[in-house]
PDB file of C-alpha atoms in Angstrom:
ATOM      1  CA  MET I  17     105.858 102.083 118.081  1.00 62.00           C
ATOM      2  CA  LYS I  18     102.013 101.925 117.341  1.00 90.00           C
ATOM      3  CA  LYS I  19     101.354 102.075 113.668  1.00 96.00           C
ATOM      4  CA  LEU I  20     103.690 101.796 111.061  1.00 98.00           C
ATOM      5  CA  GLY I  21     102.970 102.862 107.284  1.00 98.00           C
ATOM      6  CA  LEU I  22     105.383 101.290 104.067  1.00 98.00           C
ATOM      7  CA  ILE I  23     105.433 103.089 101.565  1.00 98.00           C
ATOM      8  CA  THR I  24     106.268 100.530  98.519  1.00 98.00           C
ATOM      9  CA  TYR I  25     105.192  99.598  95.286  1.00 97.00           C
ATOM     10  CA  GLN I  26     102.387  97.495  93.761  1.00 97.00           C
ATOM     11  CA  THR I  27     103.753  94.970  92.679  1.00 97.00           C
ATOM     12  CA  ASN I  28     106.432  92.325  93.519  1.00 97.00           C
ATOM     13  CA  HIS I  29     108.814  93.010  96.171  1.00 97.00           C
ATOM     14  CA  LEU I  30     111.552  91.371  98.147  1.00 98.00           C
ATOM     15  CA  LYS I  31     112.635  94.094 100.442  1.00 98.00           C
ATOM     16  CA  THR I  32     109.494  94.720 100.550  1.00 98.00           C
ATOM     17  CA  GLU I  33     108.862  90.619 101.504  1.00 98.00           C
ATOM     18  CA  GLN I  34     111.422  90.398 103.893  1.00 98.00           C
ATOM     19  CA  VAL I  35     111.659  94.182 106.104  1.00 98.00           C
ATOM     20  CA  PHE I  36     107.982  93.661 106.743  1.00 98.00           C
ATOM     21  CA  LYS I  37     107.893  90.185 108.027  1.00 98.00           C
ATOM     22  CA  LYS I  38     111.466  90.215 110.381  1.00 98.00           C
ATOM     23  CA  LEU I  39     108.483  93.398 111.684  1.00 97.00           C
ATOM     24  CA  VAL I  40     105.797  91.336 112.153  1.00 96.00           C
ATOM     25  CA  GLU I  41     107.992  89.581 114.751  1.00 96.00           C
ATOM     26  CA  LYS I  42     109.033  92.628 116.292  1.00 94.00           C
ATOM     27  CA  TYR I  43     106.072  94.442 116.662  1.00 93.00           C
ATOM     28  CA  PRO I  44     103.806  92.011 116.885  1.00 92.00           C
ATOM     29  CA  ALA I  45     101.028  94.322 118.062  1.00 92.00           C
ATOM     30  CA  ALA I  46     101.630  97.305 115.188  1.00 94.00           C
ATOM     31  CA  GLU I  47      99.395  98.701 113.528  1.00 97.00           C
ATOM     32  CA  PHE I  48     100.831  98.455 109.946  1.00 98.00           C
ATOM     33  CA  THR I  49      99.464 100.306 105.995  1.00 98.00           C
ATOM     34  CA  PHE I  50     100.643  99.204 102.793  1.00 98.00           C
ATOM     35  CA  TYR I  51     100.837 102.354 100.393  1.00 98.00           C
ATOM     36  CA  GLY I  52     101.071 101.208  97.470  1.00 97.00           C
ATOM     37  CA  LEU I  53     102.566 102.918  94.816  1.00 97.00           C
ATOM     38  CA  PRO I  54     102.956 102.825  90.923  1.00 96.00           C
ATOM     39  CA  PHE I  55     105.693 100.918  89.561  1.00 91.00           C
ATOM     40  CA  VAL I  56     107.104 102.248  85.709  1.00 83.00           C
ATOM     41  CA  ARG I  57     108.384  98.743  84.409  1.00 79.00           C
ATOM     42  CA  ARG I  58     111.430 100.873  82.554  1.00 74.00           C
ATOM     43  CA  LYS I  59     113.776  99.219  79.567  1.00 75.00           C
ATOM     44  CA  LYS I  60     116.060  96.857  80.533  1.00 74.00           C
ATOM     45  CA  ARG I  61     120.011  98.060  80.922  1.00 76.00           C
ATOM     46  CA  ASN I  62     123.308  95.816  80.282  1.00 81.00           C
ATOM     47  CA  VAL I  63     123.957  95.144  83.455  1.00 89.00           C
ATOM     48  CA  ILE I  64     127.178  93.113  84.203  1.00 89.00           C
ATOM     49  CA  PHE I  65     127.146  93.253  88.144  1.00 92.00           C
ATOM     50  CA  GLU I  66     123.889  92.451  89.467  1.00 93.00           C
ATOM     51  CA  HIS I  67     124.650  93.552  92.971  1.00 94.00           C
ATOM     52  CA  ARG I  68     121.881  93.056  95.187  1.00 95.00           C
ATOM     53  CA  PRO I  69     118.524  90.974  94.387  1.00 95.00           C
ATOM     54  CA  ASP I  70     115.149  90.610  91.776  1.00 93.00           C
ATOM     55  CA  GLN I  71     113.282  92.040  93.949  1.00 95.00           C
ATOM     56  CA  SER I  72     110.221  91.018  91.165  1.00 93.00           C
ATOM     57  CA  HIS I  73     111.309  87.854  93.225  1.00 95.00           C
ATOM     58  CA  GLY I  74     109.260  88.682  95.978  1.00 96.00           C
ATOM     59  CA  MET I  75     105.289  88.369  96.646  1.00 97.00           C
ATOM     60  CA  ASN I  76     103.149  90.483  95.746  1.00 97.00           C
ATOM     61  CA  THR I  77     102.281  93.758  98.559  1.00 98.00           C
ATOM     62  CA  LEU I  78      98.842  93.934  98.584  1.00 98.00           C
ATOM     63  CA  GLU I  79      98.652  89.892  98.817  1.00 98.00           C
ATOM     64  CA  LEU I  80     101.270  89.801 101.489  1.00 98.00           C
ATOM     65  CA  ALA I  81      99.146  93.017 103.196  1.00 98.00           C
ATOM     66  CA  ALA I  82      96.363  90.550 102.959  1.00 98.00           C
ATOM     67  CA  GLN I  83      97.957  87.992 104.052  1.00 97.00           C
ATOM     68  CA  PHE I  84      99.265  89.015 107.368  1.00 97.00           C
ATOM     69  CA  ASP I  85      95.657  91.404 107.532  1.00 97.00           C
ATOM     70  CA  CYS I  86      97.651  94.438 106.907  1.00 97.00           C
ATOM     71  CA  ARG I  87      94.962  97.915 105.093  1.00 97.00           C
ATOM     72  CA  TYR I  88      96.070  98.407 101.637  1.00 98.00           C
ATOM     73  CA  VAL I  89      96.227 101.750  99.988  1.00 98.00           C
ATOM     74  CA  LYS I  90      96.453 102.021  96.551  1.00 97.00           C
ATOM     75  CA  CYS I  91      98.038 105.029  95.417  1.00 97.00           C
ATOM     76  CA  GLU I  92      98.315 106.893  92.364  1.00 95.00           C
ATOM     77  CA  HIS I  93     100.693 109.515  93.115  1.00 95.00           C
ATOM     78  CA  ASP I  94     102.987 109.609  96.899  1.00 95.00           C
ATOM     79  CA  PHE I  95     100.802 112.909  97.553  1.00 94.00           C
ATOM     80  CA  ASP I  96      98.007 110.223  98.202  1.00 96.00           C
ATOM     81  CA  ILE I  97      99.761 109.239 101.088  1.00 97.00           C
ATOM     82  CA  PRO I  98      97.676 110.772 104.232  1.00 96.00           C
ATOM     83  CA  SER I  99      99.522 111.870 107.742  1.00 95.00           C
ATOM     84  CA  GLY I 100      98.082 110.064 110.703  1.00 95.00           C
ATOM     85  CA  ASP I 101     100.888 106.823 111.699  1.00 96.00           C
ATOM     86  CA  ASP I 102     103.940 107.178 113.806  1.00 96.00           C
ATOM     87  CA  ILE I 103     106.622 106.551 111.479  1.00 97.00           C
ATOM     88  CA  TYR I 104     106.874 105.393 107.874  1.00 97.00           C
ATOM     89  CA  LEU I 105     109.446 103.439 106.089  1.00 98.00           C
ATOM     90  CA  ILE I 106     110.414 103.411 102.812  1.00 97.00           C
ATOM     91  CA  LEU I 107     110.965  99.824 101.417  1.00 97.00           C
ATOM     92  CA  GLY I 108     109.811 100.590  97.559  1.00 93.00           C
ATOM     93  CA  ALA I 109     109.574 103.870  95.994  1.00 91.00           C
ATOM     94  CA  GLY I 110     111.577 106.541  93.668  1.00 87.00           C
ATOM     95  CA  ILE I 111     111.991 110.072  94.633  1.00 87.00           C
ATOM     96  CA  LEU I 112     109.381 111.480  97.071  1.00 92.00           C
ATOM     97  CA  SER I 113     107.703 114.113  96.565  1.00 93.00           C
ATOM     98  CA  ALA I 114     107.591 117.439  98.551  1.00 91.00           C
ATOM     99  CA  GLU I 115     104.054 117.777  99.178  1.00 94.00           C
ATOM    100  CA  CYS I 116     105.004 114.646 100.965  1.00 94.00           C
ATOM    101  CA  ILE I 117     107.162 114.458 103.170  1.00 94.00           C
ATOM    102  CA  GLU I 118     105.130 117.056 104.974  1.00 91.00           C
ATOM    103  CA  GLY I 119     103.949 116.637 108.347  1.00 91.00           C
ATOM    104  CA  LYS I 120     105.526 113.351 108.559  1.00 95.00           C
ATOM    105  CA  ARG I 121     108.454 111.111 109.754  1.00 95.00           C
ATOM    106  CA  ILE I 122     109.800 108.609 107.417  1.00 96.00           C
ATOM    107  CA  LEU I 123     112.612 106.860 107.021  1.00 97.00           C
ATOM    108  CA  ASN I 124     115.212 105.897 104.294  1.00 95.00           C
ATOM    109  CA  ALA I 125     117.732 102.694 104.339  1.00 96.00           C
ATOM    110  CA  HIS I 126     120.164 104.682 101.717  1.00 94.00           C
ATOM    111  CA  PRO I 127     123.222 101.309 101.182  1.00 95.00           C
ATOM    112  CA  GLY I 128     125.279 104.137 100.664  1.00 95.00           C
ATOM    113  CA  VAL I 129     127.179 106.273 103.568  1.00 95.00           C
ATOM    114  CA  ILE I 130     125.619 109.273 103.262  1.00 92.00           C
ATOM    115  CA  PRO I 131     125.866 112.541 102.322  1.00 90.00           C
ATOM    116  CA  SER I 132     129.437 110.531 100.032  1.00 90.00           C
ATOM    117  CA  SER I 133     127.649 108.095  98.066  1.00 89.00           C
ATOM    118  CA  ARG I 134     124.162 109.388  97.220  1.00 88.00           C
ATOM    119  CA  GLY I 135     121.746 108.126  94.117  1.00 89.00           C
ATOM    120  CA  LEU I 136     121.542 105.106  92.091  1.00 91.00           C
ATOM    121  CA  ASP I 137     124.382 102.332  92.212  1.00 94.00           C
ATOM    122  CA  ALA I 138     126.368 103.047  95.482  1.00 95.00           C
ATOM    123  CA  PHE I 139     127.843 100.136  96.205  1.00 96.00           C
ATOM    124  CA  LYS I 140     129.753  99.701  92.437  1.00 97.00           C
ATOM    125  CA  TRP I 141     130.012 103.933  93.191  1.00 96.00           C
ATOM    126  CA  ALA I 142     131.925 103.244  96.391  1.00 96.00           C
ATOM    127  CA  ILE I 143     133.626 100.207  94.809  1.00 97.00           C
ATOM    128  CA  PHE I 144     134.964 101.642  92.012  1.00 96.00           C
ATOM    129  CA  ASN I 145     136.053 105.321  93.586  1.00 95.00           C
ATOM    130  CA  GLY I 146     137.936 103.167  97.188  1.00 95.00           C
ATOM    131  CA  ASP I 147     135.188 104.676  99.080  1.00 95.00           C
ATOM    132  CA  PRO I 148     134.241 103.737 102.712  1.00 95.00           C
ATOM    133  CA  ILE I 149     130.561 101.429 101.646  1.00 97.00           C
ATOM    134  CA  GLY I 150     127.942 101.412 104.764  1.00 97.00           C
ATOM    135  CA  ASN I 151     123.848 101.325 104.701  1.00 97.00           C
ATOM    136  CA  SER I 152     122.399 104.724 105.616  1.00 96.00           C
ATOM    137  CA  LEU I 153     119.366 105.382 107.939  1.00 97.00           C
ATOM    138  CA  HIS I 154     117.736 108.676 107.661  1.00 95.00           C
ATOM    139  CA  PHE I 155     115.135 110.629 107.622  1.00 95.00           C
ATOM    140  CA  ILE I 156     114.356 112.069 104.098  1.00 90.00           C
ATOM    141  CA  ASP I 157     113.347 115.951 103.188  1.00 81.00           C
ATOM    142  CA  ALA I 158     113.817 117.482  99.375  1.00 71.00           C
ATOM    143  CA  ALA I 159     117.075 116.671  99.367  1.00 66.00           C
ATOM    144  CA  VAL I 160     118.347 113.512  97.118  1.00 60.00           C
ATOM    145  CA  ASP I 161     120.170 111.029  99.642  1.00 61.00           C
ATOM    146  CA  ALA I 162     119.834 113.266 102.823  1.00 63.00           C
ATOM    147  CA  GLY I 163     118.357 114.376 105.872  1.00 76.00           C
ATOM    148  CA  GLU I 164     118.587 113.593 108.831  1.00 90.00           C
ATOM    149  CA  ILE I 165     121.093 110.402 109.346  1.00 94.00           C
ATOM    150  CA  VAL I 166     119.587 108.299 112.787  1.00 97.00           C
ATOM    151  CA  ALA I 167     122.329 105.496 112.519  1.00 97.00           C
ATOM    152  CA  ILE I 168     125.729 104.568 109.365  1.00 97.00           C
ATOM    153  CA  LYS I 169     127.179 101.215 109.703  1.00 97.00           C
ATOM    154  CA  ARG I 170     129.979 100.062 107.909  1.00 97.00           C
ATOM    155  CA  THR I 171     130.029  96.792 105.991  1.00 98.00           C
ATOM    156  CA  PRO I 172     133.098  94.299 107.063  1.00 97.00           C
ATOM    157  CA  VAL I 173     134.803  93.291 103.826  1.00 97.00           C
ATOM    158  CA  PHE I 174     137.282  89.986 104.432  1.00 96.00           C
ATOM    159  CA  GLY I 175     139.852  88.865 101.981  1.00 93.00           C
ATOM    160  CA  ASP I 176     138.267  85.956 100.919  1.00 94.00           C
ATOM    161  CA  ASP I 177     135.546  87.855  99.912  1.00 96.00           C
ATOM    162  CA  THR I 178     133.498  87.331  96.141  1.00 97.00           C
ATOM    163  CA  LEU I 179     131.869  90.255  95.546  1.00 97.00           C
ATOM    164  CA  GLU I 180     129.001  88.626  95.548  1.00 97.00           C
ATOM    165  CA  ASP I 181     130.401  87.450  98.756  1.00 97.00           C
ATOM    166  CA  PHE I 182     130.221  91.722  99.743  1.00 98.00           C
ATOM    167  CA  ALA I 183     127.294  92.696  98.164  1.00 98.00           C
ATOM    168  CA  ALA I 184     125.203  90.211  99.047  1.00 98.00           C
ATOM    169  CA  ARG I 185     125.860  90.972 102.429  1.00 98.00           C
ATOM    170  CA  HIS I 186     125.793  94.106 101.982  1.00 98.00           C
ATOM    171  CA  TYR I 187     121.850  93.871 101.080  1.00 98.00           C
ATOM    172  CA  GLU I 188     121.412  91.660 103.966  1.00 98.00           C
ATOM    173  CA  LEU I 189     122.192  94.242 106.834  1.00 98.00           C
ATOM    174  CA  GLU I 190     120.515  97.016 104.880  1.00 98.00           C
ATOM    175  CA  ILE I 191     117.609  95.388 105.797  1.00 98.00           C
ATOM    176  CA  GLU I 192     117.934  94.493 109.151  1.00 97.00           C
ATOM    177  CA  MET I 193     118.767  97.539 109.424  1.00 97.00           C
ATOM    178  CA  MET I 194     115.514  98.894 108.672  1.00 97.00           C
ATOM    179  CA  ALA I 195     114.122  96.111 110.501  1.00 97.00           C
ATOM    180  CA  ASN I 196     115.553  97.554 113.395  1.00 97.00           C
ATOM    181  CA  PHE I 197     115.308 101.364 112.606  1.00 97.00           C
ATOM    182  CA  GLU I 198     113.466 101.490 117.018  1.00 96.00           C
ATOM    183  CA  TYR I 199     116.521 100.481 118.012  1.00 97.00           C
ATOM    184  CA  HIS I 200     118.982 102.852 115.273  1.00 98.00           C
ATOM    185  CA  LEU I 201     116.821 105.914 116.593  1.00 97.00           C
ATOM    186  CA  LYS I 202     117.145 105.632 120.204  1.00 97.00           C
ATOM    187  CA  HIS I 203     120.496 104.639 120.149  1.00 97.00           C
ATOM    188  CA  PRO I 204     121.712 107.227 117.455  1.00 96.00           C
ATOM    189  CA  SER I 205     126.246 105.725 115.202  1.00 96.00           C
ATOM    190  CA  ASN I 206     127.797 106.861 112.909  1.00 96.00           C
ATOM    191  CA  ASP I 207     130.789 105.070 111.736  1.00 96.00           C
ATOM    192  CA  PHE I 208     131.247 108.021 109.154  1.00 94.00           C
ATOM    193  CA  PRO I 209     130.927 111.050 110.710  1.00 92.00           C
ATOM    194  CA  ASN I 210     133.182 113.303 108.238  1.00 90.00           C
ATOM    195  CA  ALA I 211     132.149 111.971 104.779  1.00 89.00           C
ATOM    196  CA  PRO I 212     131.972 114.368 102.951  1.00 89.00           C
ATOM    197  CA  ILE I 213     129.299 115.864 100.831  1.00 87.00           C
ATOM    198  CA  GLY I 214     129.507 114.294  97.549  1.00 87.00           C
ATOM    199  CA  GLU I 215     126.703 114.706  94.469  1.00 86.00           C
ATOM    200  CA  PRO I 216     124.156 112.669  93.266  1.00 89.00           C
ATOM    201  CA  HIS I 217     125.270 109.450  90.676  1.00 91.00           C
ATOM    202  CA  MET I 218     122.754 107.896  87.618  1.00 92.00           C
ATOM    203  CA  ARG I 219     123.456 104.790  87.152  1.00 93.00           C
ATOM    204  CA  MET I 220     126.710 102.934  86.636  1.00 94.00           C
ATOM    205  CA  LYS I 221     127.474 102.780  82.821  1.00 93.00           C
ATOM    206  CA  ALA I 222     128.860  99.177  81.431  1.00 92.00           C
ATOM    207  CA  GLU I 223     132.412 100.167  80.424  1.00 94.00           C
ATOM    208  CA  LEU I 224     132.430 100.889  84.295  1.00 95.00           C
ATOM    209  CA  GLU I 225     131.380  97.883  85.443  1.00 95.00           C
ATOM    210  CA  GLN I 226     133.999  95.885  83.665  1.00 96.00           C
ATOM    211  CA  LYS I 227     135.913  96.956  85.742  1.00 97.00           C
ATOM    212  CA  LEU I 228     134.978  96.464  88.686  1.00 97.00           C
ATOM    213  CA  ARG I 229     136.360  93.287  89.884  1.00 97.00           C
ATOM    214  CA  GLU I 230     139.758  94.999  89.735  1.00 97.00           C
ATOM    215  CA  ARG I 231     138.677  97.878  91.454  1.00 97.00           C
ATOM    216  CA  PHE I 232     137.564  95.075  94.636  1.00 98.00           C
ATOM    217  CA  GLU I 233     140.988  93.334  94.624  1.00 97.00           C
ATOM    218  CA  ILE I 234     141.379  97.471  95.187  1.00 97.00           C
ATOM    219  CA  TYR I 235     138.429  98.345  97.592  1.00 97.00           C
ATOM    220  CA  LYS I 236     139.704  94.680  99.734  1.00 97.00           C
ATOM    221  CA  LEU I 237     143.646  95.571  99.856  1.00 96.00           C
ATOM    222  CA  LYS I 238     142.056  99.338 101.239  1.00 95.00           C
ATOM    223  CA  TYR I 239     139.827  98.130 103.891  1.00 95.00           C
ATOM    224  CA  GLY I 240     139.949  94.506 104.134  1.00 89.00           C
ATOM    225  CA  GLU I 241     139.895  92.992 107.824  1.00 86.00           C
ATOM    226  CA  GLU I 242     140.481  89.879 109.910  1.00 78.00           C
ATOM    227  CA  LYS I 243     137.420  86.663 110.139  1.00 77.00           C
ATOM    228  CA  CYS I 244     136.919  86.752 113.967  1.00 69.00           C
TER     229      CYS I 244
END
């Protein structure tokens, strides 16, 4: 890959920093371009269990690009992102418009098994509903968390895992999957080829989150593996 477009936010963003630093090691000769989209801060929600690290703990994406002497394009809208890169990676963005997607190969790493676990809080909803959990690398299209699947990898869960252990492992595997996107393009795979189509979820409400640890114990009985 010669030209990689990194779609992210105009703010501090941990996932962007984590994936980019792995990409730089793998592709030292690549031409990276950051496309910074506006970041809208929303009203703080009552969240009982934070299943992902605080993304504001990452570097500012403009400073990250400058540190590695990479091009940074500040975009007011996603359709301001030009065509021309070999492939684009979504490191931080909302739902992209059809105008943005057209003519581009855009990869996303979704923290759920598509097309079953779609939308927000996929990790939590899968545990709550007793569905298998994995990360999906896929090309995006106009549908939410759909598009051509490149790879879906199961996130292993072990009998002595805490909910925090499992969430951390799941997030780390998401980062690894995106950073190793080229391997997955060359070696496509799907641990859940017969996953049914599900409807996109919204954020899980606090009253359901209160039951999550109890549901996780049931989840471990259903999917738990032995450590090697």
